[in-house]
PDB file of C-alpha atoms in Angstrom:
ATOM      1  CA  MET O 517     -11.142 -25.441 -12.374  1.00 54.00           C
ATOM      2  CA  LYS O 518      -7.585 -26.737 -12.442  1.00 56.00           C
ATOM      3  CA  SER O 519      -6.227 -23.198 -12.766  1.00 67.00           C
ATOM      4  CA  PHE O 520      -8.275 -22.124  -9.737  1.00 73.00           C
ATOM      5  CA  GLU O 521      -6.927 -25.031  -7.699  1.00 75.00           C
ATOM      6  CA  SER O 522      -3.358 -24.218  -8.717  1.00 77.00           C
ATOM      7  CA  LEU O 523      -3.977 -20.554  -7.849  1.00 80.00           C
ATOM      8  CA  LYS O 524      -5.098 -21.581  -4.353  1.00 82.00           C
ATOM      9  CA  GLU O 525      -2.042 -23.783  -3.930  1.00 83.00           C
ATOM     10  CA  ILE O 526       0.297 -20.903  -4.779  1.00 83.00           C
ATOM     11  CA  ILE O 527      -1.580 -18.588  -2.388  1.00 85.00           C
ATOM     12  CA  TYR O 528      -1.381 -21.094   0.473  1.00 88.00           C
ATOM     13  CA  SER O 529       2.259 -21.830  -0.286  1.00 83.00           C
ATOM     14  CA  ASP O 530       3.198 -18.152  -0.249  1.00 84.00           C
ATOM     15  CA  ILE O 531       1.301 -17.543   2.995  1.00 87.00           C
ATOM     16  CA  ARG O 532       2.964 -20.512   4.700  1.00 87.00           C
ATOM     17  CA  GLN O 533       6.369 -19.339   3.519  1.00 83.00           C
ATOM     18  CA  ASN O 534       5.815 -15.830   4.891  1.00 82.00           C
ATOM     19  CA  LEU O 535       4.479 -17.116   8.200  1.00 84.00           C
ATOM     20  CA  ARG O 536       7.870 -18.742   8.745  1.00 83.00           C
ATOM     21  CA  SER O 537       9.637 -15.427   8.166  1.00 79.00           C
ATOM     22  CA  ARG O 538      10.912 -13.449  11.162  1.00 81.00           C
ATOM     23  CA  TRP O 539      10.406 -10.248   9.166  1.00 78.00           C
ATOM     24  CA  PHE O 540       6.674 -10.923   8.965  1.00 80.00           C
ATOM     25  CA  TRP O 541       6.342 -11.343  12.724  1.00 83.00           C
ATOM     26  CA  ALA O 542       8.477  -8.276  13.388  1.00 83.00           C
ATOM     27  CA  TYR O 543       6.272  -6.310  10.988  1.00 81.00           C
ATOM     28  CA  SER O 544       3.093  -7.606  12.661  1.00 81.00           C
ATOM     29  CA  ILE O 545       4.348  -6.860  16.168  1.00 85.00           C
ATOM     30  CA  LEU O 546       5.363  -3.378  15.027  1.00 78.00           C
ATOM     31  CA  PHE O 547       1.815  -2.404  14.071  1.00 78.00           C
ATOM     32  CA  GLY O 548       0.188  -4.137  17.033  1.00 74.00           C
ATOM     33  CA  GLY O 549       2.695  -2.630  19.450  1.00 77.00           C
ATOM     34  CA  PHE O 550       2.269   0.800  17.925  1.00 72.00           C
ATOM     35  CA  VAL O 551      -1.482   0.750  18.587  1.00 71.00           C
ATOM     36  CA  ALA O 552      -0.894  -0.443  22.168  1.00 70.00           C
ATOM     37  CA  ILE O 553       1.641   2.325  22.773  1.00 73.00           C
ATOM     38  CA  MET O 554      -0.756   4.959  21.439  1.00 66.00           C
ATOM     39  CA  PHE O 555      -3.473   3.799  23.827  1.00 61.00           C
ATOM     40  CA  THR O 556      -1.163   3.705  26.843  1.00 60.00           C
ATOM     41  CA  SER O 557       0.314   7.107  25.984  1.00 61.00           C
ATOM     42  CA  GLY O 558      -3.128   8.695  26.162  1.00 54.00           C
ATOM     43  CA  ILE O 559      -3.291   9.778  22.526  1.00 52.00           C
ATOM     44  CA  THR O 560      -7.029   9.096  22.463  1.00 49.00           C
ATOM     45  CA  GLU O 561      -7.435  11.905  24.995  1.00 51.00           C
ATOM     46  CA  SER O 562      -5.598  14.493  22.891  1.00 49.00           C
ATOM     47  CA  GLN O 563      -7.312  16.582  20.256  1.00 50.00           C
ATOM     48  CA  ILE O 564      -6.487  17.729  16.718  1.00 50.00           C
ATOM     49  CA  ILE O 565      -8.792  19.864  14.561  1.00 48.00           C
ATOM     50  CA  GLY O 566     -11.738  18.867  16.730  1.00 49.00           C
ATOM     51  CA  PHE O 567     -11.021  15.150  16.603  1.00 50.00           C
ATOM     52  CA  VAL O 568     -10.544  13.283  19.842  1.00 51.00           C
ATOM     53  CA  GLY O 569     -10.701   9.674  21.010  1.00 60.00           C
ATOM     54  CA  LEU O 570     -10.319   6.843  18.509  1.00 71.00           C
ATOM     55  CA  SER O 571     -10.444   9.263  15.558  1.00 73.00           C
ATOM     56  CA  ARG O 572      -7.253  10.876  16.839  1.00 72.00           C
ATOM     57  CA  LEU O 573      -5.560   7.482  17.050  1.00 75.00           C
ATOM     58  CA  MET O 574      -6.670   6.557  13.523  1.00 79.00           C
ATOM     59  CA  VAL O 575      -5.245   9.778  12.085  1.00 78.00           C
ATOM     60  CA  THR O 576      -1.842   9.046  13.611  1.00 79.00           C
ATOM     61  CA  PHE O 577      -2.051   5.388  12.558  1.00 82.00           C
ATOM     62  CA  MET O 578      -2.613   6.394   8.923  1.00 84.00           C
ATOM     63  CA  GLN O 579       0.384   8.716   8.894  1.00 82.00           C
ATOM     64  CA  ILE O 580       2.630   6.010  10.336  1.00 83.00           C
ATOM     65  CA  SER O 581       1.267   3.481   7.829  1.00 85.00           C
ATOM     66  CA  MET O 582       2.103   5.799   4.941  1.00 86.00           C
ATOM     67  CA  ALA O 583       5.722   5.830   6.107  1.00 83.00           C
ATOM     68  CA  ILE O 584       6.097   2.095   6.792  1.00 86.00           C
ATOM     69  CA  LEU O 585       3.866   0.195   4.356  1.00 89.00           C
ATOM     70  CA  PRO O 586       5.290   1.334   0.979  1.00 90.00           C
ATOM     71  CA  ILE O 587       8.922   0.537   1.730  1.00 89.00           C
ATOM     72  CA  TYR O 588       8.037  -2.749   3.462  1.00 88.00           C
ATOM     73  CA  VAL O 589       5.846  -3.906   0.577  1.00 91.00           C
ATOM     74  CA  LEU O 590       8.474  -2.982  -2.003  1.00 91.00           C
ATOM     75  CA  ILE O 591      11.493  -4.501  -0.288  1.00 88.00           C
ATOM     76  CA  SER O 592       9.678  -7.701   0.760  1.00 86.00           C
ATOM     77  CA  THR O 593       7.959  -8.314  -2.587  1.00 89.00           C
ATOM     78  CA  VAL O 594      10.368  -7.279  -5.360  1.00 90.00           C
ATOM     79  CA  ARG O 595      12.443 -10.378  -4.640  1.00 86.00           C
ATOM     80  CA  SER O 596       9.513 -12.787  -5.023  1.00 84.00           C
ATOM     81  CA  VAL O 597       9.572 -13.643  -8.742  1.00 83.00           C
ATOM     82  CA  VAL O 598      13.211 -12.857  -9.521  1.00 84.00           C
ATOM     83  CA  GLY O 599      14.316 -14.603  -6.308  1.00 81.00           C
ATOM     84  CA  ASP O 600      12.450 -17.788  -7.211  1.00 78.00           C
ATOM     85  CA  ARG O 601      13.981 -17.583 -10.682  1.00 80.00           C
ATOM     86  CA  GLU O 602      17.547 -17.232  -9.373  1.00 78.00           C
ATOM     87  CA  ASN O 603      17.126 -20.002  -6.787  1.00 78.00           C
ATOM     88  CA  SER O 604      15.494 -22.392  -9.297  1.00 73.00           C
ATOM     89  CA  VAL O 605      12.405 -22.555  -7.107  1.00 72.00           C
ATOM     90  CA  MET O 606      10.266 -21.377  -9.992  1.00 70.00           C
ATOM     91  CA  GLU O 607      11.539 -24.160 -12.212  1.00 69.00           C
ATOM     92  CA  TYR O 608      10.360 -26.723  -9.677  1.00 71.00           C
ATOM     93  CA  ILE O 609       6.969 -25.044  -9.073  1.00 71.00           C
ATOM     94  CA  LEU O 610       6.204 -24.647 -12.768  1.00 66.00           C
ATOM     95  CA  SER O 611       7.175 -28.249 -13.464  1.00 70.00           C
ATOM     96  CA  LEU O 612       3.906 -29.013 -11.679  1.00 71.00           C
ATOM     97  CA  PRO O 613       0.571 -28.490 -13.467  1.00 72.00           C
ATOM     98  CA  ILE O 614       0.611 -24.755 -12.634  1.00 74.00           C
ATOM     99  CA  SER O 615       0.337 -22.000 -15.218  1.00 77.00           C
ATOM    100  CA  PHE O 616       2.460 -18.861 -15.316  1.00 78.00           C
ATOM    101  CA  SER O 617      -0.587 -16.697 -14.583  1.00 82.00           C
ATOM    102  CA  SER O 618      -1.630 -18.829 -11.597  1.00 83.00           C
ATOM    103  CA  TYR O 619       1.876 -18.553 -10.202  1.00 84.00           C
ATOM    104  CA  PHE O 620       2.042 -14.769 -10.701  1.00 86.00           C
ATOM    105  CA  TRP O 621      -1.424 -13.900  -9.369  1.00 90.00           C
ATOM    106  CA  GLY O 622      -1.147 -16.450  -6.581  1.00 89.00           C
ATOM    107  CA  LYS O 623       2.045 -14.780  -5.339  1.00 89.00           C
ATOM    108  CA  LEU O 624       0.375 -11.353  -5.499  1.00 92.00           C
ATOM    109  CA  ILE O 625      -2.803 -12.419  -3.667  1.00 92.00           C
ATOM    110  CA  GLY O 626      -0.828 -14.319  -1.041  1.00 91.00           C
ATOM    111  CA  ARG O 627       1.355 -11.289  -0.411  1.00 91.00           C
ATOM    112  CA  PHE O 628      -1.668  -9.013  -0.146  1.00 94.00           C
ATOM    113  CA  ILE O 629      -3.244 -11.249   2.496  1.00 93.00           C
ATOM    114  CA  ILE O 630      -0.047 -11.579   4.506  1.00 92.00           C
ATOM    115  CA  ILE O 631       0.745  -7.834   4.409  1.00 91.00           C
ATOM    116  CA  PHE O 632      -2.703  -6.329   4.844  1.00 93.00           C
ATOM    117  CA  THR O 633      -3.946  -8.696   7.555  1.00 91.00           C
ATOM    118  CA  PRO O 634      -1.632  -7.458  10.375  1.00 89.00           C
ATOM    119  CA  VAL O 635      -2.511  -3.830   9.572  1.00 89.00           C
ATOM    120  CA  PHE O 636      -6.237  -4.579   9.558  1.00 91.00           C
ATOM    121  CA  ILE O 637      -5.973  -6.609  12.780  1.00 89.00           C
ATOM    122  CA  ALA O 638      -4.120  -3.734  14.484  1.00 86.00           C
ATOM    123  CA  LEU O 639      -6.801  -1.266  13.407  1.00 86.00           C
ATOM    124  CA  SER O 640      -9.577  -3.686  14.400  1.00 87.00           C
ATOM    125  CA  GLY O 641      -7.862  -4.243  17.741  1.00 84.00           C
ATOM    126  CA  ALA O 642      -7.998  -0.518  18.393  1.00 81.00           C
ATOM    127  CA  VAL O 643     -11.730  -0.551  17.627  1.00 83.00           C
ATOM    128  CA  ALA O 644     -12.308  -3.541  19.901  1.00 84.00           C
ATOM    129  CA  TRP O 645     -10.416  -1.939  22.783  1.00 79.00           C
ATOM    130  CA  ALA O 646     -12.284   1.333  22.279  1.00 77.00           C
ATOM    131  CA  SER O 647     -15.589  -0.525  22.452  1.00 80.00           C
ATOM    132  CA  LEU O 648     -14.572  -2.254  25.689  1.00 79.00           C
ATOM    133  CA  THR O 649     -13.483   1.043  27.279  1.00 76.00           C
ATOM    134  CA  ASN O 650     -16.617   2.948  26.191  1.00 77.00           C
ATOM    135  CA  ILE O 651     -14.833   5.128  23.629  1.00 75.00           C
ATOM    136  CA  ASP O 652     -16.998   6.139  20.688  1.00 77.00           C
ATOM    137  CA  VAL O 653     -16.081   4.254  17.514  1.00 77.00           C
ATOM    138  CA  PRO O 654     -16.286   6.228  14.232  1.00 80.00           C
ATOM    139  CA  TRP O 655     -17.287   3.270  12.053  1.00 84.00           C
ATOM    140  CA  ASP O 656     -17.311   5.320   8.847  1.00 85.00           C
ATOM    141  CA  LEU O 657     -13.677   6.309   9.405  1.00 85.00           C
ATOM    142  CA  PHE O 658     -12.743   2.735  10.287  1.00 87.00           C
ATOM    143  CA  PHE O 659     -14.095   1.284   7.033  1.00 91.00           C
ATOM    144  CA  LEU O 660     -12.799   4.124   4.857  1.00 90.00           C
ATOM    145  CA  TYR O 661      -9.332   4.025   6.429  1.00 90.00           C
ATOM    146  CA  SER O 662      -9.262   0.243   5.977  1.00 92.00           C
ATOM    147  CA  ALA O 663     -10.138   0.679   2.288  1.00 94.00           C
ATOM    148  CA  LEU O 664      -7.439   3.345   1.907  1.00 93.00           C
ATOM    149  CA  LEU O 665      -4.826   1.071   3.481  1.00 93.00           C
ATOM    150  CA  ALA O 666      -5.890  -1.845   1.265  1.00 95.00           C
ATOM    151  CA  SER O 667      -5.606   0.328  -1.856  1.00 95.00           C
ATOM    152  CA  LEU O 668      -2.137   1.564  -0.837  1.00 94.00           C
ATOM    153  CA  VAL O 669      -0.922  -1.984  -0.204  1.00 94.00           C
ATOM    154  CA  PHE O 670      -2.355  -3.232  -3.496  1.00 95.00           C
ATOM    155  CA  PHE O 671      -0.737  -0.457  -5.536  1.00 95.00           C
ATOM    156  CA  PHE O 672       2.735  -1.163  -4.167  1.00 95.00           C
ATOM    157  CA  LEU O 673       2.187  -4.910  -4.537  1.00 95.00           C
ATOM    158  CA  GLY O 674       1.288  -4.501  -8.211  1.00 94.00           C
ATOM    159  CA  LEU O 675       4.312  -2.261  -8.734  1.00 94.00           C
ATOM    160  CA  SER O 676       6.585  -4.675  -6.859  1.00 94.00           C
ATOM    161  CA  MET O 677       5.434  -7.676  -8.874  1.00 92.00           C
ATOM    162  CA  TYR O 678       6.007  -5.749 -12.097  1.00 93.00           C
ATOM    163  CA  ILE O 679       9.550  -4.843 -11.026  1.00 93.00           C
ATOM    164  CA  SER O 680      10.217  -8.410  -9.894  1.00 90.00           C
ATOM    165  CA  ALA O 681       8.999  -9.869 -13.200  1.00 87.00           C
ATOM    166  CA  LYS O 682      11.212  -7.564 -15.275  1.00 88.00           C
ATOM    167  CA  ALA O 683      14.361  -7.429 -13.101  1.00 85.00           C
ATOM    168  CA  SER O 684      17.281  -9.616 -14.076  1.00 82.00           C
ATOM    169  CA  SER O 685      18.568  -9.996 -10.503  1.00 86.00           C
ATOM    170  CA  GLN O 686      17.461  -9.422  -6.928  1.00 86.00           C
ATOM    171  CA  ASP O 687      19.970  -6.593  -6.468  1.00 88.00           C
ATOM    172  CA  ILE O 688      18.561  -4.704  -9.440  1.00 90.00           C
ATOM    173  CA  ALA O 689      15.007  -5.290  -8.221  1.00 89.00           C
ATOM    174  CA  VAL O 690      15.736  -3.945  -4.730  1.00 90.00           C
ATOM    175  CA  SER O 691      17.693  -0.953  -6.057  1.00 91.00           C
ATOM    176  CA  THR O 692      14.902  -0.070  -8.492  1.00 90.00           C
ATOM    177  CA  ALA O 693      12.272  -0.350  -5.762  1.00 90.00           C
ATOM    178  CA  PHE O 694      14.252   1.869  -3.414  1.00 89.00           C
ATOM    179  CA  ILE O 695      14.758   4.567  -6.074  1.00 89.00           C
ATOM    180  CA  ILE O 696      11.045   4.558  -6.951  1.00 89.00           C
ATOM    181  CA  TRP O 697      10.129   4.842  -3.276  1.00 88.00           C
ATOM    182  CA  LEU O 698      12.472   7.801  -2.814  1.00 84.00           C
ATOM    183  CA  PHE O 699      11.024   9.487  -5.889  1.00 82.00           C
ATOM    184  CA  LEU O 700       7.420   9.034  -4.742  1.00 84.00           C
ATOM    185  CA  VAL O 701       8.207  10.303  -1.237  1.00 80.00           C
ATOM    186  CA  ALA O 702      10.105  13.320  -2.556  1.00 72.00           C
ATOM    187  CA  PHE O 703       7.388  14.069  -5.109  1.00 66.00           C
ATOM    188  CA  ILE O 704       4.864  14.599  -2.307  1.00 62.00           C
ATOM    189  CA  ASP O 705       6.280  17.997  -1.426  1.00 59.00           C
ATOM    190  CA  LEU O 706       9.917  18.670  -2.220  1.00 51.00           C
ATOM    191  CA  ILE O 707       9.933  18.275  -6.009  1.00 54.00           C
ATOM    192  CA  LEU O 708       6.621  20.083  -6.467  1.00 58.00           C
ATOM    193  CA  ILE O 709       7.729  23.055  -4.390  1.00 56.00           C
ATOM    194  CA  GLY O 710      11.004  23.185  -6.301  1.00 55.00           C
ATOM    195  CA  ILE O 711       9.225  23.165  -9.669  1.00 58.00           C
ATOM    196  CA  MET O 712       6.826  25.894  -8.579  1.00 58.00           C
ATOM    197  CA  LEU O 713       9.635  28.147  -7.361  1.00 52.00           C
ATOM    198  CA  ARG O 714      12.008  27.432 -10.231  1.00 61.00           C
ATOM    199  CA  MET O 715       9.685  27.320 -13.216  1.00 59.00           C
ATOM    200  CA  ARG O 716       6.950  29.633 -11.910  1.00 62.00           C
ATOM    201  CA  GLY O 717       4.474  27.317 -13.576  1.00 58.00           C
ATOM    202  CA  ASN O 718       0.724  27.106 -13.277  1.00 65.00           C
ATOM    203  CA  PRO O 719       0.019  26.010  -9.671  1.00 64.00           C
ATOM    204  CA  ASP O 720      -3.117  24.119 -10.746  1.00 67.00           C
ATOM    205  CA  LEU O 721      -1.121  22.114 -13.291  1.00 68.00           C
ATOM    206  CA  ILE O 722       1.682  21.365 -10.845  1.00 69.00           C
ATOM    207  CA  ILE O 723      -0.697  20.309  -8.070  1.00 70.00           C
ATOM    208  CA  GLY O 724      -2.607  18.214 -10.597  1.00 71.00           C
ATOM    209  CA  LEU O 725       0.619  16.422 -11.533  1.00 71.00           C
ATOM    210  CA  GLY O 726       1.297  15.855  -7.862  1.00 71.00           C
ATOM    211  CA  MET O 727      -2.074  14.159  -7.531  1.00 76.00           C
ATOM    212  CA  LEU O 728      -0.878  11.490  -9.958  1.00 81.00           C
ATOM    213  CA  ASN O 729       1.341  10.249  -7.132  1.00 85.00           C
ATOM    214  CA  PRO O 730      -0.520   7.463  -5.253  1.00 88.00           C
ATOM    215  CA  LEU O 731       1.253   8.400  -2.027  1.00 87.00           C
ATOM    216  CA  GLN O 732       0.000  11.964  -2.339  1.00 84.00           C
ATOM    217  CA  ILE O 733      -3.494  10.684  -3.081  1.00 87.00           C
ATOM    218  CA  PHE O 734      -3.370   8.449  -0.001  1.00 88.00           C
ATOM    219  CA  ARG O 735      -2.114  11.283   2.163  1.00 84.00           C
ATOM    220  CA  THR O 736      -4.748  13.723   0.913  1.00 83.00           C
ATOM    221  CA  GLY O 737      -7.511  11.128   1.168  1.00 84.00           C
ATOM    222  CA  SER O 738      -6.661  10.324   4.780  1.00 84.00           C
ATOM    223  CA  LEU O 739      -6.479  14.051   5.601  1.00 80.00           C
ATOM    224  CA  ILE O 740      -9.779  14.968   3.973  1.00 82.00           C
ATOM    225  CA  LEU O 741     -11.579  12.366   6.091  1.00 78.00           C
ATOM    226  CA  PHE O 742     -10.804  14.145   9.347  1.00 74.00           C
ATOM    227  CA  ASP O 743     -10.285  17.663   7.963  1.00 71.00           C
ATOM    228  CA  PRO O 744     -12.999  18.339   5.333  1.00 70.00           C
ATOM    229  CA  GLN O 745     -11.512  21.761   4.542  1.00 70.00           C
ATOM    230  CA  LEU O 746      -7.934  20.425   4.216  1.00 69.00           C
ATOM    231  CA  THR O 747      -6.634  23.320   6.272  1.00 65.00           C
ATOM    232  CA  VAL O 748      -3.352  21.512   6.942  1.00 63.00           C
ATOM    233  CA  MET O 749      -2.547  21.597   3.193  1.00 64.00           C
ATOM    234  CA  GLY O 750      -2.752  25.362   2.934  1.00 61.00           C
ATOM    235  CA  THR O 751      -3.573  26.944  -0.432  1.00 62.00           C
ATOM    236  CA  ALA O 752      -3.321  23.608  -2.252  1.00 63.00           C
ATOM    237  CA  SER O 753      -6.629  22.686  -0.638  1.00 65.00           C
ATOM    238  CA  TYR O 754      -8.450  25.257  -2.776  1.00 65.00           C
ATOM    239  CA  TYR O 755      -7.443  23.439  -5.946  1.00 70.00           C
ATOM    240  CA  VAL O 756      -8.613  20.057  -4.638  1.00 71.00           C
ATOM    241  CA  LEU O 757     -11.908  21.197  -3.121  1.00 71.00           C
ATOM    242  CA  ASP O 758     -12.800  23.544  -6.007  1.00 72.00           C
ATOM    243  CA  THR O 759     -12.144  20.830  -8.600  1.00 74.00           C
ATOM    244  CA  VAL O 760     -13.993  17.847  -7.110  1.00 73.00           C
ATOM    245  CA  SER O 761     -16.356  17.155  -4.237  1.00 80.00           C
ATOM    246  CA  ARG O 762     -15.140  15.593  -0.983  1.00 80.00           C
ATOM    247  CA  SER O 763     -17.019  12.327  -1.565  1.00 85.00           C
ATOM    248  CA  PHE O 764     -15.653  12.038  -5.118  1.00 86.00           C
ATOM    249  CA  PHE O 765     -12.082  12.550  -3.927  1.00 86.00           C
ATOM    250  CA  ILE O 766     -12.466   9.936  -1.189  1.00 88.00           C
ATOM    251  CA  ALA O 767     -13.703   7.406  -3.759  1.00 91.00           C
ATOM    252  CA  PHE O 768     -10.901   8.423  -6.134  1.00 91.00           C
ATOM    253  CA  SER O 769      -8.259   8.043  -3.408  1.00 91.00           C
ATOM    254  CA  ILE O 770      -9.384   4.423  -2.945  1.00 94.00           C
ATOM    255  CA  LEU O 771      -9.971   3.389  -6.560  1.00 95.00           C
ATOM    256  CA  TYR O 772      -7.030   5.160  -8.228  1.00 94.00           C
ATOM    257  CA  PRO O 773      -4.237   3.241  -6.412  1.00 94.00           C
ATOM    258  CA  ILE O 774      -6.119  -0.031  -6.926  1.00 95.00           C
ATOM    259  CA  GLY O 775      -6.443   0.690 -10.645  1.00 95.00           C
ATOM    260  CA  LEU O 776      -2.733   1.491 -10.937  1.00 95.00           C
ATOM    261  CA  GLY O 777      -1.880  -1.644  -8.987  1.00 94.00           C
ATOM    262  CA  PHE O 778      -3.942  -3.775 -11.383  1.00 95.00           C
ATOM    263  CA  LEU O 779      -2.286  -2.073 -14.355  1.00 95.00           C
ATOM    264  CA  PHE O 780       1.242  -2.802 -13.119  1.00 94.00           C
ATOM    265  CA  ALA O 781       0.262  -6.349 -12.130  1.00 93.00           C
ATOM    266  CA  PHE O 782      -1.286  -6.973 -15.554  1.00 93.00           C
ATOM    267  CA  LEU O 783       1.820  -5.657 -17.320  1.00 91.00           C
ATOM    268  CA  GLY O 784       4.058  -7.727 -15.070  1.00 89.00           C
ATOM    269  CA  ASN O 785       2.029 -10.884 -15.695  1.00 87.00           C
ATOM    270  CA  ARG O 786       2.034 -10.227 -19.436  1.00 86.00           C
ATOM    271  CA  TYR O 787       5.817  -9.771 -19.482  1.00 82.00           C
ATOM    272  CA  PHE O 788       6.226 -12.849 -17.284  1.00 77.00           C
ATOM    273  CA  ASN O 789       4.164 -15.016 -19.646  1.00 71.00           C
ATOM    274  CA  ARG O 790       5.666 -13.662 -22.850  1.00 62.00           C
ATOM    275  CA  ASN O 791       9.283 -14.163 -21.859  1.00 59.00           C
ATOM    276  CA  ASP O 792       8.839 -17.690 -20.466  1.00 48.00           C
ATOM    277  CA  VAL O 793      11.271 -17.069 -17.624  1.00 45.00           C
ATOM    278  CA  VAL O 794      11.799 -20.684 -16.690  1.00 45.00           C
TER     279      VAL O 794
END
């Protein structure tokens, strides 16, 4: 019971701290403003692969989220543990009856709430406005896209907390996060194409390796929701659709990043406890 109370205190403390940050409000306004701009620009009236209205807006929203969320989560979170350690904030917090695990998981949960909430509110705001203006709301896409966004945020949070727990300084943590982000972004297309052309390897094997990348999984999962045949992916779609069913891949695209996020978070918490960083 005491550990649960201390966990809640860390969550509330982290949320209050982030609410005072100008970066949080800039990030929130960015997503809310982006949805407003898309409505005023008439994007709901355009059409792509048969999708029009709110579905068209959601497709664009997901692509923008894939570009913004990973780097924001990494840069804003990798400083959390190592920053508290360098500033002696952790020493003060852990002098209270709070365990290492409560501190670690409380920071992670607090960050998830503060990062995912503005994205979900922006998406929900689009649904609310569509309902008021008599635009059909694809509720299945809304819930699935929300789950995809939550899984993407959680993966990068778990990774960020792991980096933050192991890094010896904030500069190293930020540099590591930036390099990993560049690698994941490049591995979506550029590295895979280079390997295929250079090594003339088995395309199925190379595409399978690419699917280990959570960003690629997120991208493919968001595409397969509005394009069941994955025509925009070209020949790579044959490998995906011939290997697994559409419903299985959608479930995998949600659960796989969450599982990886838990793995990195568990490893980070274990390292954090073992090394007694205070």
